[in-house]
XYZ file of C-alpha atoms in Angstrom:
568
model
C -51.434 -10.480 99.890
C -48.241 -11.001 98.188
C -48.225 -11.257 94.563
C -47.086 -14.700 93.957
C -46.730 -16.474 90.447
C -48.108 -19.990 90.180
C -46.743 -22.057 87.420
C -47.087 -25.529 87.111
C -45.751 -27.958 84.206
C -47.309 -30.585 82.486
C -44.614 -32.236 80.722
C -40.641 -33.908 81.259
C -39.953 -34.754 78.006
C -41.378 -35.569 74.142
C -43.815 -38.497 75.570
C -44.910 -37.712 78.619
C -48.192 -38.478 80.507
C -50.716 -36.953 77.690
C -53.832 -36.385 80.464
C -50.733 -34.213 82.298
C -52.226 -30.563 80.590
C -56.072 -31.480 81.417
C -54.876 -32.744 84.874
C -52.949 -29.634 85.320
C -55.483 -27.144 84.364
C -58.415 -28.772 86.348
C -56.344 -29.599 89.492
C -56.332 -25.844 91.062
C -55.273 -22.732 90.032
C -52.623 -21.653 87.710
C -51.466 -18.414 85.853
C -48.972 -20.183 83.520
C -48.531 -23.739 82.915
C -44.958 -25.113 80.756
C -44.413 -28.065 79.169
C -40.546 -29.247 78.638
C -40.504 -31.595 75.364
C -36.982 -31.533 74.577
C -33.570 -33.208 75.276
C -30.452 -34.180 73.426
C -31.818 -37.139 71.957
C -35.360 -35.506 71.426
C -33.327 -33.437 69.135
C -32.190 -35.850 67.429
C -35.208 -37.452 66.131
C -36.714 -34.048 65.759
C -34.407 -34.074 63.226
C -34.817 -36.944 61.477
C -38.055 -36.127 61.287
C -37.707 -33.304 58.985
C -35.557 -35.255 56.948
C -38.695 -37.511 55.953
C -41.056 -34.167 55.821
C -39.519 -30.242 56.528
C -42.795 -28.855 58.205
C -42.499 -31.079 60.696
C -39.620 -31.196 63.731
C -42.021 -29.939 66.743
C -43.625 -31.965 69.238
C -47.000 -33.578 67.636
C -48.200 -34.493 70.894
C -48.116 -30.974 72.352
C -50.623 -30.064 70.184
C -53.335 -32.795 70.645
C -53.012 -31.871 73.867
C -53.568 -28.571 72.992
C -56.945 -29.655 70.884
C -57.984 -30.882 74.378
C -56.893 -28.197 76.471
C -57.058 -24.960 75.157
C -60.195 -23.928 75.278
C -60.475 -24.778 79.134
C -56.827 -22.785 79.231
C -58.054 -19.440 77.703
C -61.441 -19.386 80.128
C -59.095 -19.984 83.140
C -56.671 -17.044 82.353
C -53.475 -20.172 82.233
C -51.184 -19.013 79.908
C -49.045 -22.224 78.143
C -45.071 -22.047 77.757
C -43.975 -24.802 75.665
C -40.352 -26.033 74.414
C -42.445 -28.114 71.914
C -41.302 -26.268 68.906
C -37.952 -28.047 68.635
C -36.490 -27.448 65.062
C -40.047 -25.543 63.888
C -41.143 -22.944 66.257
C -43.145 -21.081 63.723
C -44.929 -24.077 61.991
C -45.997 -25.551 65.306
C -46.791 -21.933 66.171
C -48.903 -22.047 62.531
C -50.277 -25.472 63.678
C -51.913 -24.031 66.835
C -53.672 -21.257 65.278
C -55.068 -24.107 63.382
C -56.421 -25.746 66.432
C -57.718 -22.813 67.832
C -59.568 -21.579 64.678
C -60.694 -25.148 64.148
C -62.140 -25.264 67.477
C -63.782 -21.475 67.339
C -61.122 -19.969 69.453
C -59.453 -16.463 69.340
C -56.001 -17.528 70.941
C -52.556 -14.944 70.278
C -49.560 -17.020 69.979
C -46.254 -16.152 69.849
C -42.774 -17.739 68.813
C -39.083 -17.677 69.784
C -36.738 -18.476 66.960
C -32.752 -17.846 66.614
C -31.516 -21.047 67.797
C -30.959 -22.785 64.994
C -27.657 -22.085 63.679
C -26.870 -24.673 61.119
C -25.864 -21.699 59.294
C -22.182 -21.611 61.255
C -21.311 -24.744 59.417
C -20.901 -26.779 62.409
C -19.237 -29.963 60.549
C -22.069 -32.839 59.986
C -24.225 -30.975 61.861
C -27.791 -32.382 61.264
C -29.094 -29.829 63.915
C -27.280 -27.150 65.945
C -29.149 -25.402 67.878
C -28.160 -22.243 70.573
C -29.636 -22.573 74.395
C -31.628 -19.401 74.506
C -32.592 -17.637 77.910
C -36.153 -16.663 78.964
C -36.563 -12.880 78.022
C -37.429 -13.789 74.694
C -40.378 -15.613 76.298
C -41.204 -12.650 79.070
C -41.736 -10.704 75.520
C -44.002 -12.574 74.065
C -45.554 -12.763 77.145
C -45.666 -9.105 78.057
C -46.902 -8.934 74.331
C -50.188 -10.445 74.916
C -49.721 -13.771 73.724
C -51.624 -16.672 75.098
C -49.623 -19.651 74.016
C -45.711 -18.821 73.461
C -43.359 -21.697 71.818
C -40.038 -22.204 71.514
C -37.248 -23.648 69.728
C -34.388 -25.184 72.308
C -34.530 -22.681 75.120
C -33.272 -24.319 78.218
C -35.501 -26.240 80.438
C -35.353 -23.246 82.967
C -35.968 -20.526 80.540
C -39.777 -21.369 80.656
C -40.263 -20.674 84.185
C -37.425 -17.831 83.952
C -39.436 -15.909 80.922
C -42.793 -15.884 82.694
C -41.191 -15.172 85.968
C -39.840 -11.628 84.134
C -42.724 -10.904 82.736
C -44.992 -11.181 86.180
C -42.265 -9.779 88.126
C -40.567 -7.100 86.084
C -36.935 -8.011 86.731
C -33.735 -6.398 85.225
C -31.274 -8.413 83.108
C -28.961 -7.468 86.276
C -31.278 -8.868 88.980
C -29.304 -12.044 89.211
C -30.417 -13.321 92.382
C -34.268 -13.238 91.499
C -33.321 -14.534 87.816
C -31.625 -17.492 90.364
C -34.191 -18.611 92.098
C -36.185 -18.627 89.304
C -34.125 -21.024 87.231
C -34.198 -22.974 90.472
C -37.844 -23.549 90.076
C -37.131 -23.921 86.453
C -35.023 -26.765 87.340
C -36.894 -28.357 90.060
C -40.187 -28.207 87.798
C -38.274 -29.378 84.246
C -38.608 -32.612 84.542
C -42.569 -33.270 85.469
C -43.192 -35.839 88.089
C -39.448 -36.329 89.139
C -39.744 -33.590 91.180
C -43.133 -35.116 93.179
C -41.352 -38.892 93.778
C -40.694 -40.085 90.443
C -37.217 -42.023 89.613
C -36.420 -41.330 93.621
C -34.541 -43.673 95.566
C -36.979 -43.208 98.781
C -39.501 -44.770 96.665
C -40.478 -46.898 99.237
C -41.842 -44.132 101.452
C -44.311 -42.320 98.976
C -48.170 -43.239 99.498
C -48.799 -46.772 96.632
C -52.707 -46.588 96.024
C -52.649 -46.600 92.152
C -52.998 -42.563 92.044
C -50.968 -41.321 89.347
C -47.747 -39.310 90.757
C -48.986 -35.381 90.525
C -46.856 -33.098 88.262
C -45.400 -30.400 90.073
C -45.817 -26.196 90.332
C -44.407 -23.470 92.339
C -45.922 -20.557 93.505
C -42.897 -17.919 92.928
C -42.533 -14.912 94.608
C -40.822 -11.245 93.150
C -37.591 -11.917 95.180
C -37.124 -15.381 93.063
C -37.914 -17.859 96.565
C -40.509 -20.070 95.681
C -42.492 -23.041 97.099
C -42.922 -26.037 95.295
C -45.923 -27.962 95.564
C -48.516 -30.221 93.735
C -52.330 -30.330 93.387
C -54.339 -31.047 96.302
C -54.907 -35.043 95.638
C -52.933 -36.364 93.491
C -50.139 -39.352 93.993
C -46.427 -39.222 95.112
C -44.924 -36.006 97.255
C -42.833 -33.238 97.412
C -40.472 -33.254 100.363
C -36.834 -31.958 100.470
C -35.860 -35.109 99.426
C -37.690 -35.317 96.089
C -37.034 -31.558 95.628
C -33.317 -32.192 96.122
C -33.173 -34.882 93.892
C -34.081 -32.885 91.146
C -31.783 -30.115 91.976
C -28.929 -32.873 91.790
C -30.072 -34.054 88.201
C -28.022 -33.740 85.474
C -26.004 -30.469 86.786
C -22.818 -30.531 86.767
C -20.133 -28.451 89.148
C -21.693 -25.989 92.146
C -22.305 -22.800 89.041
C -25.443 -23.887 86.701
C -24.787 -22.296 83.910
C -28.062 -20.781 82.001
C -27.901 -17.475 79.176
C -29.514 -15.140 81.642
C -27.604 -16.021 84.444
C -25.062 -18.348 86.808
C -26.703 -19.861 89.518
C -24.815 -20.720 92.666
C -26.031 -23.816 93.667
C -24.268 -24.362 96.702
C -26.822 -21.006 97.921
C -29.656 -22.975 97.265
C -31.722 -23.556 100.563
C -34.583 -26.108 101.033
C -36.972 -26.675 104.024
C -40.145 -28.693 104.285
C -42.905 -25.733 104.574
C -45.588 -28.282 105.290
C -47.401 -31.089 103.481
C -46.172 -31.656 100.206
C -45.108 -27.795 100.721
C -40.661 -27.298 99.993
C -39.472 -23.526 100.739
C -36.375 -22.772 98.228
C -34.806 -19.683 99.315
C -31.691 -17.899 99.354
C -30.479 -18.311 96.000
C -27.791 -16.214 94.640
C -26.426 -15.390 91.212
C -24.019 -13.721 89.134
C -23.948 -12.582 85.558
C -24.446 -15.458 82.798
C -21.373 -17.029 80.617
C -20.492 -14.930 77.922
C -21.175 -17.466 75.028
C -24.078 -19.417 74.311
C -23.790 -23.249 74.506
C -24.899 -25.643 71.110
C -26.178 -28.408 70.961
C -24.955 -30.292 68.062
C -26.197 -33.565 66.577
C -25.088 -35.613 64.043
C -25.758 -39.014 61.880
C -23.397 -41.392 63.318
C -23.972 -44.445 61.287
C -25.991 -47.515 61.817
C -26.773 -50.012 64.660
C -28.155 -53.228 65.666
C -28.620 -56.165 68.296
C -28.918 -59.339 69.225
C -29.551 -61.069 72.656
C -28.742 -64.644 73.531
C -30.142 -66.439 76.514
C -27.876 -69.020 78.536
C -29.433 -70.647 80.656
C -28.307 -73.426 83.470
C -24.411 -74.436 83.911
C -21.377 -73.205 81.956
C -23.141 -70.172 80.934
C -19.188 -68.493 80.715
C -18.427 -71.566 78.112
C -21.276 -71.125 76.239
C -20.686 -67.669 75.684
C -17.277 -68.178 74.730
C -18.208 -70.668 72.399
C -20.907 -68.386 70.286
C -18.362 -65.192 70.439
C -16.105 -67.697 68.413
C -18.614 -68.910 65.962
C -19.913 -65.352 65.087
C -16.427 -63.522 64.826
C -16.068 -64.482 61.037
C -19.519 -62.438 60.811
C -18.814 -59.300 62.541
C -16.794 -57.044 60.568
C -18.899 -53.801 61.558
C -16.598 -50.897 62.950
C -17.696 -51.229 66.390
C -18.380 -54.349 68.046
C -19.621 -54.784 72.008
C -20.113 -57.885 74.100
C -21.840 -57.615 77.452
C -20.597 -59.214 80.651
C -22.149 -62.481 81.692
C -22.966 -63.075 85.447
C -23.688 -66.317 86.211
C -27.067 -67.559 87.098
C -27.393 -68.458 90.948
C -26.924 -72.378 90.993
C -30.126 -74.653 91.888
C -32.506 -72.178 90.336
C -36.538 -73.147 91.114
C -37.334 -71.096 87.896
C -35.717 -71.284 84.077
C -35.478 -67.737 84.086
C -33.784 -67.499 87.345
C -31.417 -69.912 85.836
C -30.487 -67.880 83.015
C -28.416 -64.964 82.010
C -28.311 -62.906 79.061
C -25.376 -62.295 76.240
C -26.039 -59.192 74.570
C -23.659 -58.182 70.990
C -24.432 -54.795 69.666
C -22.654 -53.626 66.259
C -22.247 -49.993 64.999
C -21.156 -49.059 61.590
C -21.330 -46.082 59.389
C -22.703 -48.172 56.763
C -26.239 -50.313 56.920
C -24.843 -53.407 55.483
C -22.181 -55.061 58.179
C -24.454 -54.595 61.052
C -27.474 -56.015 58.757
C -28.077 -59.391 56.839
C -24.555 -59.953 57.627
C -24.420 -59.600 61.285
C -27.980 -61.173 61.915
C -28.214 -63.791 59.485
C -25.122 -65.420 60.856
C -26.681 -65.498 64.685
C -29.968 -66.987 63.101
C -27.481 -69.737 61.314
C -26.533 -70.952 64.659
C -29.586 -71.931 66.349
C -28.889 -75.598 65.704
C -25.494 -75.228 66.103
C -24.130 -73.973 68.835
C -24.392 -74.023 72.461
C -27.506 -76.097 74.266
C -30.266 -74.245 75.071
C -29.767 -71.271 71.818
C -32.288 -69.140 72.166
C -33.144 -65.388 71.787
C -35.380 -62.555 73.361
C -36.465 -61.703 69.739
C -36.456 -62.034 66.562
C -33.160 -59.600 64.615
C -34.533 -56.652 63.691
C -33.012 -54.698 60.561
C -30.502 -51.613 61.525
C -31.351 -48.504 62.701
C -29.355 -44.823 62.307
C -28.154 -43.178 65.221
C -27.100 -40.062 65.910
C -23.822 -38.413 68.184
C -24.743 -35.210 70.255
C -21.685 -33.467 70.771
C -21.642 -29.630 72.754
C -20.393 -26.526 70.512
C -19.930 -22.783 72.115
C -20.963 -19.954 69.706
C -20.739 -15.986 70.537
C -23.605 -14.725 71.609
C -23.663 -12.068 68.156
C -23.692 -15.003 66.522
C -27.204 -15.563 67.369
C -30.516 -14.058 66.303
C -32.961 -14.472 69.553
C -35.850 -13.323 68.391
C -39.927 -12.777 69.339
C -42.753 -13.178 66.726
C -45.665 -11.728 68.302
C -49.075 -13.041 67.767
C -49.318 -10.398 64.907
C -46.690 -10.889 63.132
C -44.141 -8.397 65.020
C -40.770 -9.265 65.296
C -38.495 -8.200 68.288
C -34.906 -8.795 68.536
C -34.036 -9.599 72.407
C -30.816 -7.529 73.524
C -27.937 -9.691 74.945
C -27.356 -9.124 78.758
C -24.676 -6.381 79.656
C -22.686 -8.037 81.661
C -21.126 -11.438 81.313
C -18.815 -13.903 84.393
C -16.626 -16.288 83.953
C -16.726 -19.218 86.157
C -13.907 -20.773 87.790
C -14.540 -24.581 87.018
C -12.710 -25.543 90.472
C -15.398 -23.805 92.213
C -16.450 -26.510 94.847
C -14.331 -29.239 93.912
C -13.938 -31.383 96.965
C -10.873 -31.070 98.306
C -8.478 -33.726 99.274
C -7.809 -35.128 101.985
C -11.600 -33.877 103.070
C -11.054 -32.890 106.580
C -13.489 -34.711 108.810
C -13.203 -36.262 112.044
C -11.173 -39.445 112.144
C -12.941 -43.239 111.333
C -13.746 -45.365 114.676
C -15.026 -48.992 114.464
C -16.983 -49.378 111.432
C -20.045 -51.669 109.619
C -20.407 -52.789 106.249
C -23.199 -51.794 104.715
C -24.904 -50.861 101.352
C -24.311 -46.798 100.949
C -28.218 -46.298 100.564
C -28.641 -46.906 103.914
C -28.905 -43.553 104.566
C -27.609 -41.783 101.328
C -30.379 -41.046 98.027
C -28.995 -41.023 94.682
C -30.313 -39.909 91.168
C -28.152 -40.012 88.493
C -28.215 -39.202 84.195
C -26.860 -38.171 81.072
C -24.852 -34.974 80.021
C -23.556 -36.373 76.331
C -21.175 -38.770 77.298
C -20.692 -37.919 80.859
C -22.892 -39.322 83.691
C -23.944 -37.358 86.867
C -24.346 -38.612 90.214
C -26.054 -36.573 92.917
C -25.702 -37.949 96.703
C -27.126 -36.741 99.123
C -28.070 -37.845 103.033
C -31.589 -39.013 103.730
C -34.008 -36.047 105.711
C -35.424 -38.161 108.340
C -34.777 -36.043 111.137
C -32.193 -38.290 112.533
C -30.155 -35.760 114.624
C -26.952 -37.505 112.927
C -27.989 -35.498 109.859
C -24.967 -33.433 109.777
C -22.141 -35.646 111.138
C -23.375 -38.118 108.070
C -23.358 -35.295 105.553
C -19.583 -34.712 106.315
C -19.017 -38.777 106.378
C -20.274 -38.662 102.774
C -18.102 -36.076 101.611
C -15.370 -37.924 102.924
C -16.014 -41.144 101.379
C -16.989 -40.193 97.767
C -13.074 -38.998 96.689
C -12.485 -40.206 93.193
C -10.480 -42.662 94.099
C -12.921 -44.572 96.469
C -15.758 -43.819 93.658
C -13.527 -45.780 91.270
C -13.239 -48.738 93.574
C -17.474 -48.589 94.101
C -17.916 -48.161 90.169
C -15.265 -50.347 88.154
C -16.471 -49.485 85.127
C -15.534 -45.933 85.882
C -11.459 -47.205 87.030
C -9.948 -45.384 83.916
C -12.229 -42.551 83.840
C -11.682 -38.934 85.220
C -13.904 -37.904 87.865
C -14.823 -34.861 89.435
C -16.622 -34.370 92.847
C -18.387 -30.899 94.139
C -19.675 -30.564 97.698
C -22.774 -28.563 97.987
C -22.990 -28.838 101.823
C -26.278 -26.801 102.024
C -27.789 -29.968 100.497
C -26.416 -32.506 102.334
C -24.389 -33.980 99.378
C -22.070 -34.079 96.489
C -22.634 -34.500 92.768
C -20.274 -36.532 91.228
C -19.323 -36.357 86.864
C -18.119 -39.077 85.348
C -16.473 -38.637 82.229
C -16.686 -40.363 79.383
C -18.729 -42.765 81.070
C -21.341 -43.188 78.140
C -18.800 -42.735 75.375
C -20.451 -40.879 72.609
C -23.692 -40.346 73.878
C -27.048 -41.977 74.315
C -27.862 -42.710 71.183
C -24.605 -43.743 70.132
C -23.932 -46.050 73.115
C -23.978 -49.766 73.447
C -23.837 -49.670 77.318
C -26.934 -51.854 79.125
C -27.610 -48.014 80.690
C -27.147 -46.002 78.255
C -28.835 -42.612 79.921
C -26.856 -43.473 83.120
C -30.361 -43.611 84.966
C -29.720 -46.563 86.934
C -25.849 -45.726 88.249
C -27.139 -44.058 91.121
C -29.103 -47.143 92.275
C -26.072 -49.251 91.486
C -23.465 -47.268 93.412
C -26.610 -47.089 96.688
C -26.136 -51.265 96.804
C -22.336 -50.860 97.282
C -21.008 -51.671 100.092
C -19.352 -49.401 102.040
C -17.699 -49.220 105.841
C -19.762 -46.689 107.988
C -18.956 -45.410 111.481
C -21.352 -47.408 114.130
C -22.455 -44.183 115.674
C -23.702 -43.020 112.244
C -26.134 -46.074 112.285
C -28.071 -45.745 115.025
C-alpha cells in the first residue's frame, strides 16, 4: 500500500468555525491535522493585544479548542500543526502544557520561534515578523512532539513541515517540497477549498450541512488528493480546488522559504467524488531572502452612514457634504459614490441608497467629537428623510501592513523541543532568483480572430475569486469545468480578453492603476494584480471592499462580447 500522509486542517483564519478541530478529528482518519490562524491583519491585532498585556499575542481560541480536543487527538495518533502562536509561540506553547496537565494529559509540545525581528529596527514597526519555511516544523515533529506551534510561518509551511518529516525529503527535493506547498495552499484557507466564497455556489448540495473542511492524503513524490470527510456539506471539484490555487498568489512562481513553486506545472483532475488529483508540480530553489511582514499604528478612524432615501438622493448628498465640510478637518477624508435608488420602489429600503464618510487621522480628536457630533447636529437640519444605520461610534486605531525583505542570516529559525532543546534550522543551500516577467501575458495574445459576438455577463462561463495582498488585489479567472467540449477554445478567449487595458474598462476604479496579467494555461485561466487597488491596506482602507473579496464577483456581472460559438 503506498505510504500516503493524510492531513487535514481545521482552521482559515483567527475566528474560524470553533467545532472545525472536533469535526475534524471525529470525521475519519488523520495523522496530522493544521490549523492556519494568521494573516496580515491578524497580525495586527495580535499586536495590539500585547500592547494591553505582553503574555498574550497567540490565538486564544486555538487553545479552547485544544481543551476540547486534545485528549481525543493524542488517543487517535493526530498530531496538531498550528500557526496560532502569532507574536508568542512559547507562551501559547506554555499555555498548552497547561491544558494538558489540567486535563491529566502527558502531551510533548514543541515551538518555532525566530520570526520576530523587531530587533532590525524596522521604522514604526509594531510587529515585524520573517515568513519561516516548514523544516523547523518537520523538527519538532521528527522530535517527538505532539502539538508543534508557530510564530508566522507561511500558510504552506504547516503542511510542508509534516510532509518532511513523514516523507524524509532533502532541502534540494524541490519538486516534492512543490507539491507539498500546493496542498499547503489548497488546504490554508479551511472551507474555501470545499465550496466556500466560490462563484459556482449555485451548484454545491444546500441542505443546511455545514461546508466540510478540507485534507489531502499526500504522497512521497509531493502529488496529493484533496478531499473532505465522508458527509459533510459543500465539495471539492477542480473548480473549488482551483479557486483556491488562484487566491491571493500573485505571478506564475509562488514564492515560499523552502522553495519556488511553478504554478503554471500545477495539474488538477477530478479523481472521483469530492476526490481532485494535483500532480505534476515542479520547483526550483527558494528566494534568497526572507519576506517581513511589517505592521504599524497608522492613526485613528471613524464612520458615519447616511441613508437617502426616495428622489434627489444626488442633491441630498450634495447638500450634507456641504454642511459637514466646516467639521472635517481630519487628514484623510472619503465620500462614497451614491447610485440612485430604482424609481417607483414597492419597499423604503429599495428606495434608498446609502452615503458613507469615513475620516482617518493620526490623532483621536478630528475624527472624534468633532467629526461625529457635527453629523448628529444635523438631523433636523438637513436633507428630508436624515437618518443613519447607527448610532457614531468613538474612533478606533488602525494599523498599515507594509512588506520588508531581510537576509536570511538575519534570522534565528529555531526549534524548542518538548524538553527544552533548542535546534537552530540550517538555511537551504541553494537559492533562485525569479524573473518577475515569468508568464506575463503577452500582447497582442495570439488567438484566433473574433466572429459575430453576444453580450453577456463574463460569469457566464468564467469563476472568479479574488483578495488582498497589502494594498494590491488579486483576481484569479478561470473557465468553468463542465465538460463542455468548448473548454479549451474558451480558455484561450479569456486570455485574450483580460489585457490590462480591457480590465481597466471592466473595473473603473482600477483606470489609473498598473496591472499585471499571468496566464497559467494548465488551469484554464489568468490571475490578474491590481496595484494599489486598496491603498494602504485593509485596515487602513476606506474602500466599501476593503479585502478585495467581492471584485471578482463584480468584474463576473460585466458585460462582455463573447463569440456565439463559445455559447452554445
Amino acid at each position: 500500500m503506498t505510504d500516503l500522509l493524510r492531513i487535514g486542517n481545521c482552521s482559515g483564519f483567527y475566528g474560524d468555525r470553533m467545532s472545525a478541530m472536533r469535526e475534524m478529528l471525529d470525521g475519519g482518519h488523520l495523522d496530522v491535522l493544521t490549523g492556519d490562524y494568521l494573516a496580515e491583519l491578524t497580525m495586527l491585532i495580535l499586536g495590539r493585544d500585547t500592547m494591553k498585556d505582553p503574555s498574550l499575542g497567540y490565538a486564544k481560541t486555538f487553545v479552547r479548542q485544544l481543551e476540547d480536543c486534545l485528549g481525543t487527538a493524542l488517543e487517535r495518533g493526530v498530531r496538531i500543526v498550528s500557526n496560532a502562536g502569532g507574536l508568542n509561540p512559547a507562551g501559547l506553547a506554555d499555555k498548552v502544557r497547561e491544558v494538558a496537565r489540567g486535563l491529566g494529559l502527558d502531551a510533548a509540545v514543541a515551538h518555532v520561534e525566530g520570526d520576530d525581528v523587531r530587533a532590525l529596527s524596522f521604522e514604526g514597526a509594531l510587529t515585524a515578523n520573517a515568513y519561516l519555511g516548514g523544516f523547523g516544523i518537520a523538527a519538532a515533529l521528527t522530535g517527538g512532539a505532539d502539538v508543534v506551534v508557530t510564530g508566522r510561518v507561511t500558510d504552506a509551511s504547516l503542511v510542508v513541515g509534516p510532509a518532511v518529516a513523514r516523507f524524509g525529503w532533502a532541502p534540494t527535493a524541490y519538486n516534492e517540497l512543490a507539491g507539498a506547498a500546493v496542498a499547503g495552499h489548497v488546504l490554508e484557507c479551511g472551507t474555501q477549498a470545499t465550496g466556500g466564497n466560490f462563484s459556482g455556489f449555485r451548484s454545491l448540495r444546500h441542505d443546511g450541512t455545514p461546508l466540510g473542511f478540507p485534507l489531502a492524503e499526500l504522497a512521497a513524490d509531493g502529488s496529493c488528493v484533496v478531499t473532505k470527510h465522508d458527509g459533510t456539506g459543500g465539495a471539492v471539484t477542480v473548480d473549488t480546488v482551483t479557486a483556491q490555487l488562484l487566491y491571493e498568489v500573485q505571478s506564475t512562481r509562488y514564492l515560499n522559504p523552502d522553495v519556488t513553486v511553478h504554478l503554471d506545472s500545477v495539474r488538477l483532475d477530478q479523481a472521483g467524488p469530492d476526490r481532485v488529483s494535483v500532480s505534476g508540480v515542479r520547483g526550483e530553489a527558494p528566494p534568497e531572502r526572507l519576506k517581513v511582514c511589517v505592521n504599524e499604528l497608522g492613526g485613528y478612524r471613524n464612520s458615519i452612514e447616511l441613508v437617502l432615501t426616495g428622489l434627489d438622493v444626488e442633491a441630498k448628498a450634495d447638500w450634507v457634504r456641504e454642511q459637514l465640510a466646516p467639521a472635517l478637518t481630519a487628514e484623510t477624508v472619503h465620500w462614497s459614490r451614491v447610485a440612485a435608488p430604482p424609481y417607483d420602489a414597492d419597499t423604503e429600503e429599495g428606495a434608498s441608497t446609502l452615503l458613507r464618510c469615513t475620516v482617518m487621522d493620526p490623532e483621536p480628536g478630528p475624527v472624534g467629537k468633532a467629526f461625529t457630533g457635527a453629523a448628529v447636529e444635523l438631523a433636523l437640519a438637513s436633507y428630508p428623510g436624515f437618518t443613519m444605520t447607527g448610532p457614531p461610534a468613538a474612533p478606533t486605531p488602525y494599523g498599515v501592513y507594509r512588506p520588508e525583505y531581510v537576509d536570511r542570516d538575519a534570522v534565528t529559525h529555531t526549534v524548542v523541543h518538548a524538553d527544552g532543546r533548542r535546534e537552530v534550522v540550517a538555511d537551504p543551500g541553494a537559492y533562485a532568483e525569479v524573473d518577475p516577467r515569468l508568464g506575463l501575458r503577452p500582447s497582442p495574445y495570439p488567438a484566433p480572430p473574433d466572429t459575430l459576438t453576444r453580450r453577456v455577463p463574463l460569469g457566464t462561463f468564467v469563476h472568479a475569486r479574488s483578495g488582498d495582498k497589502g494594498g494590491d488585489a488579486n483576481i484569479g479567472l478561470w473557465v468553468v469545468h463542465d465538460g463542455s467540449d468548448l473548454y479549451e477554445q474558451r480558455v484561450t478567449w479569456l486570455a485574450k480578453l483580460a489585457s490590462p487595458r480591457k480590465l481597466r474598462e471592466l473595473l473603473p476604479e482600477a483606470a489609473d492603476l498598473d496591472i499585471e496579467v499571468y496566464v497559467l494555461p494548465n488551469l484554464g485561466g489568468v490571475n490578474i494584480l491590481v496595484r494599489g487597488l486598496l491603498g494602504r491596506g485593509v485596515a487602513a482602507s476606506a474602500r466599501f471592499d476593503p479585502q478585495a473579496k467581492g471584485l471578482g464577483e463584480w468584474l463576473r456581472s460585466r458585460m462582455v462580447h463573447v463569440q456565439e460559438g463559445l455559447l452554445t
